[in-house]
């Protein structure tokens, strides 16, 4: 989201999973277009540890 102009987007919280965003983030003029871009990208595969 930050990469697409939503500068105030918070860091991921594993306890919240991004379900609750501050109103200031949702009110950002870039939010809807950034969300559209992010929604069309496939989810990243989890990093694996190499031994």
mmCIF file of C-alpha atoms in Angstrom:
data_model
loop_
_atom_site.group_PDB
_atom_site.id
_atom_site.type_symbol
_atom_site.label_atom_id
_atom_site.label_comp_id
_atom_site.label_asym_id
_atom_site.label_seq_id
_atom_site.Cartn_x
_atom_site.Cartn_y
_atom_site.Cartn_z
ATOM 1 C CA UNK A 1 0.000 0.000 0.000
ATOM 2 C CA UNK A 2 2.809 2.414 0.882
ATOM 3 C CA UNK A 3 4.458 1.637 -2.441
ATOM 4 C CA UNK A 4 1.279 2.875 -4.128
ATOM 5 C CA UNK A 5 0.949 6.162 -2.276
ATOM 6 C CA UNK A 6 -0.706 5.341 1.063
ATOM 7 C CA UNK A 7 2.117 6.634 3.254
ATOM 8 C CA UNK A 8 0.297 6.180 6.568
ATOM 9 C CA UNK A 9 -0.438 2.467 6.035
ATOM 10 C CA UNK A 10 0.563 0.638 9.247
ATOM 11 C CA UNK A 11 3.001 -2.242 9.510
ATOM 12 C CA UNK A 12 1.341 -5.674 9.566
ATOM 13 C CA UNK A 13 0.212 -6.840 12.998
ATOM 14 C CA UNK A 14 0.001 -10.633 13.311
ATOM 15 C CA UNK A 15 -2.575 -10.208 16.094
ATOM 16 C CA UNK A 16 -4.830 -7.974 14.001
ATOM 17 C CA UNK A 17 -4.137 -9.251 10.466
ATOM 18 C CA UNK A 18 -4.959 -5.829 9.015
ATOM 19 C CA UNK A 19 -8.665 -6.085 9.762
ATOM 20 C CA UNK A 20 -8.786 -2.714 11.491
ATOM 21 C CA UNK A 21 -7.301 0.323 9.775
ATOM 22 C CA UNK A 22 -7.291 3.873 11.108
ATOM 23 C CA UNK A 23 -9.835 6.161 9.420
ATOM 24 C CA UNK A 24 -6.971 8.358 8.225
ATOM 25 C CA UNK A 25 -5.672 5.454 6.137
ATOM 26 C CA UNK A 26 -9.071 4.651 4.618
ATOM 27 C CA UNK A 27 -9.640 8.348 3.923
ATOM 28 C CA UNK A 28 -6.318 8.690 2.063
ATOM 29 C CA UNK A 29 -7.085 9.693 -1.548
ATOM 30 C CA UNK A 30 -4.723 6.971 -2.812
ATOM 31 C CA UNK A 31 -6.257 4.179 -0.697
ATOM 32 C CA UNK A 32 -8.843 2.864 -3.186
ATOM 33 C CA UNK A 33 -6.479 2.730 -6.160
ATOM 34 C CA UNK A 34 -3.688 1.189 -4.065
ATOM 35 C CA UNK A 35 -6.104 -1.422 -2.698
ATOM 36 C CA UNK A 36 -7.206 -2.284 -6.246
ATOM 37 C CA UNK A 37 -3.581 -2.886 -7.266
ATOM 38 C CA UNK A 38 -2.836 -4.940 -4.173
ATOM 39 C CA UNK A 39 -6.015 -6.997 -4.568
ATOM 40 C CA UNK A 40 -4.977 -8.045 -8.080
ATOM 41 C CA UNK A 41 -1.500 -9.242 -7.045
ATOM 42 C CA UNK A 42 -1.084 -12.853 -5.921
ATOM 43 C CA UNK A 43 -0.199 -13.325 -2.269
ATOM 44 C CA UNK A 44 3.501 -13.695 -1.583
ATOM 45 C CA UNK A 45 4.709 -17.141 -0.703
ATOM 46 C CA UNK A 46 6.030 -17.396 2.837
ATOM 47 C CA UNK A 47 9.795 -17.224 3.179
ATOM 48 C CA UNK A 48 11.446 -20.517 3.884
ATOM 49 C CA UNK A 49 14.523 -21.078 5.941
ATOM 50 C CA UNK A 50 17.399 -22.800 4.170
ATOM 51 C CA UNK A 51 19.640 -24.996 6.293
#
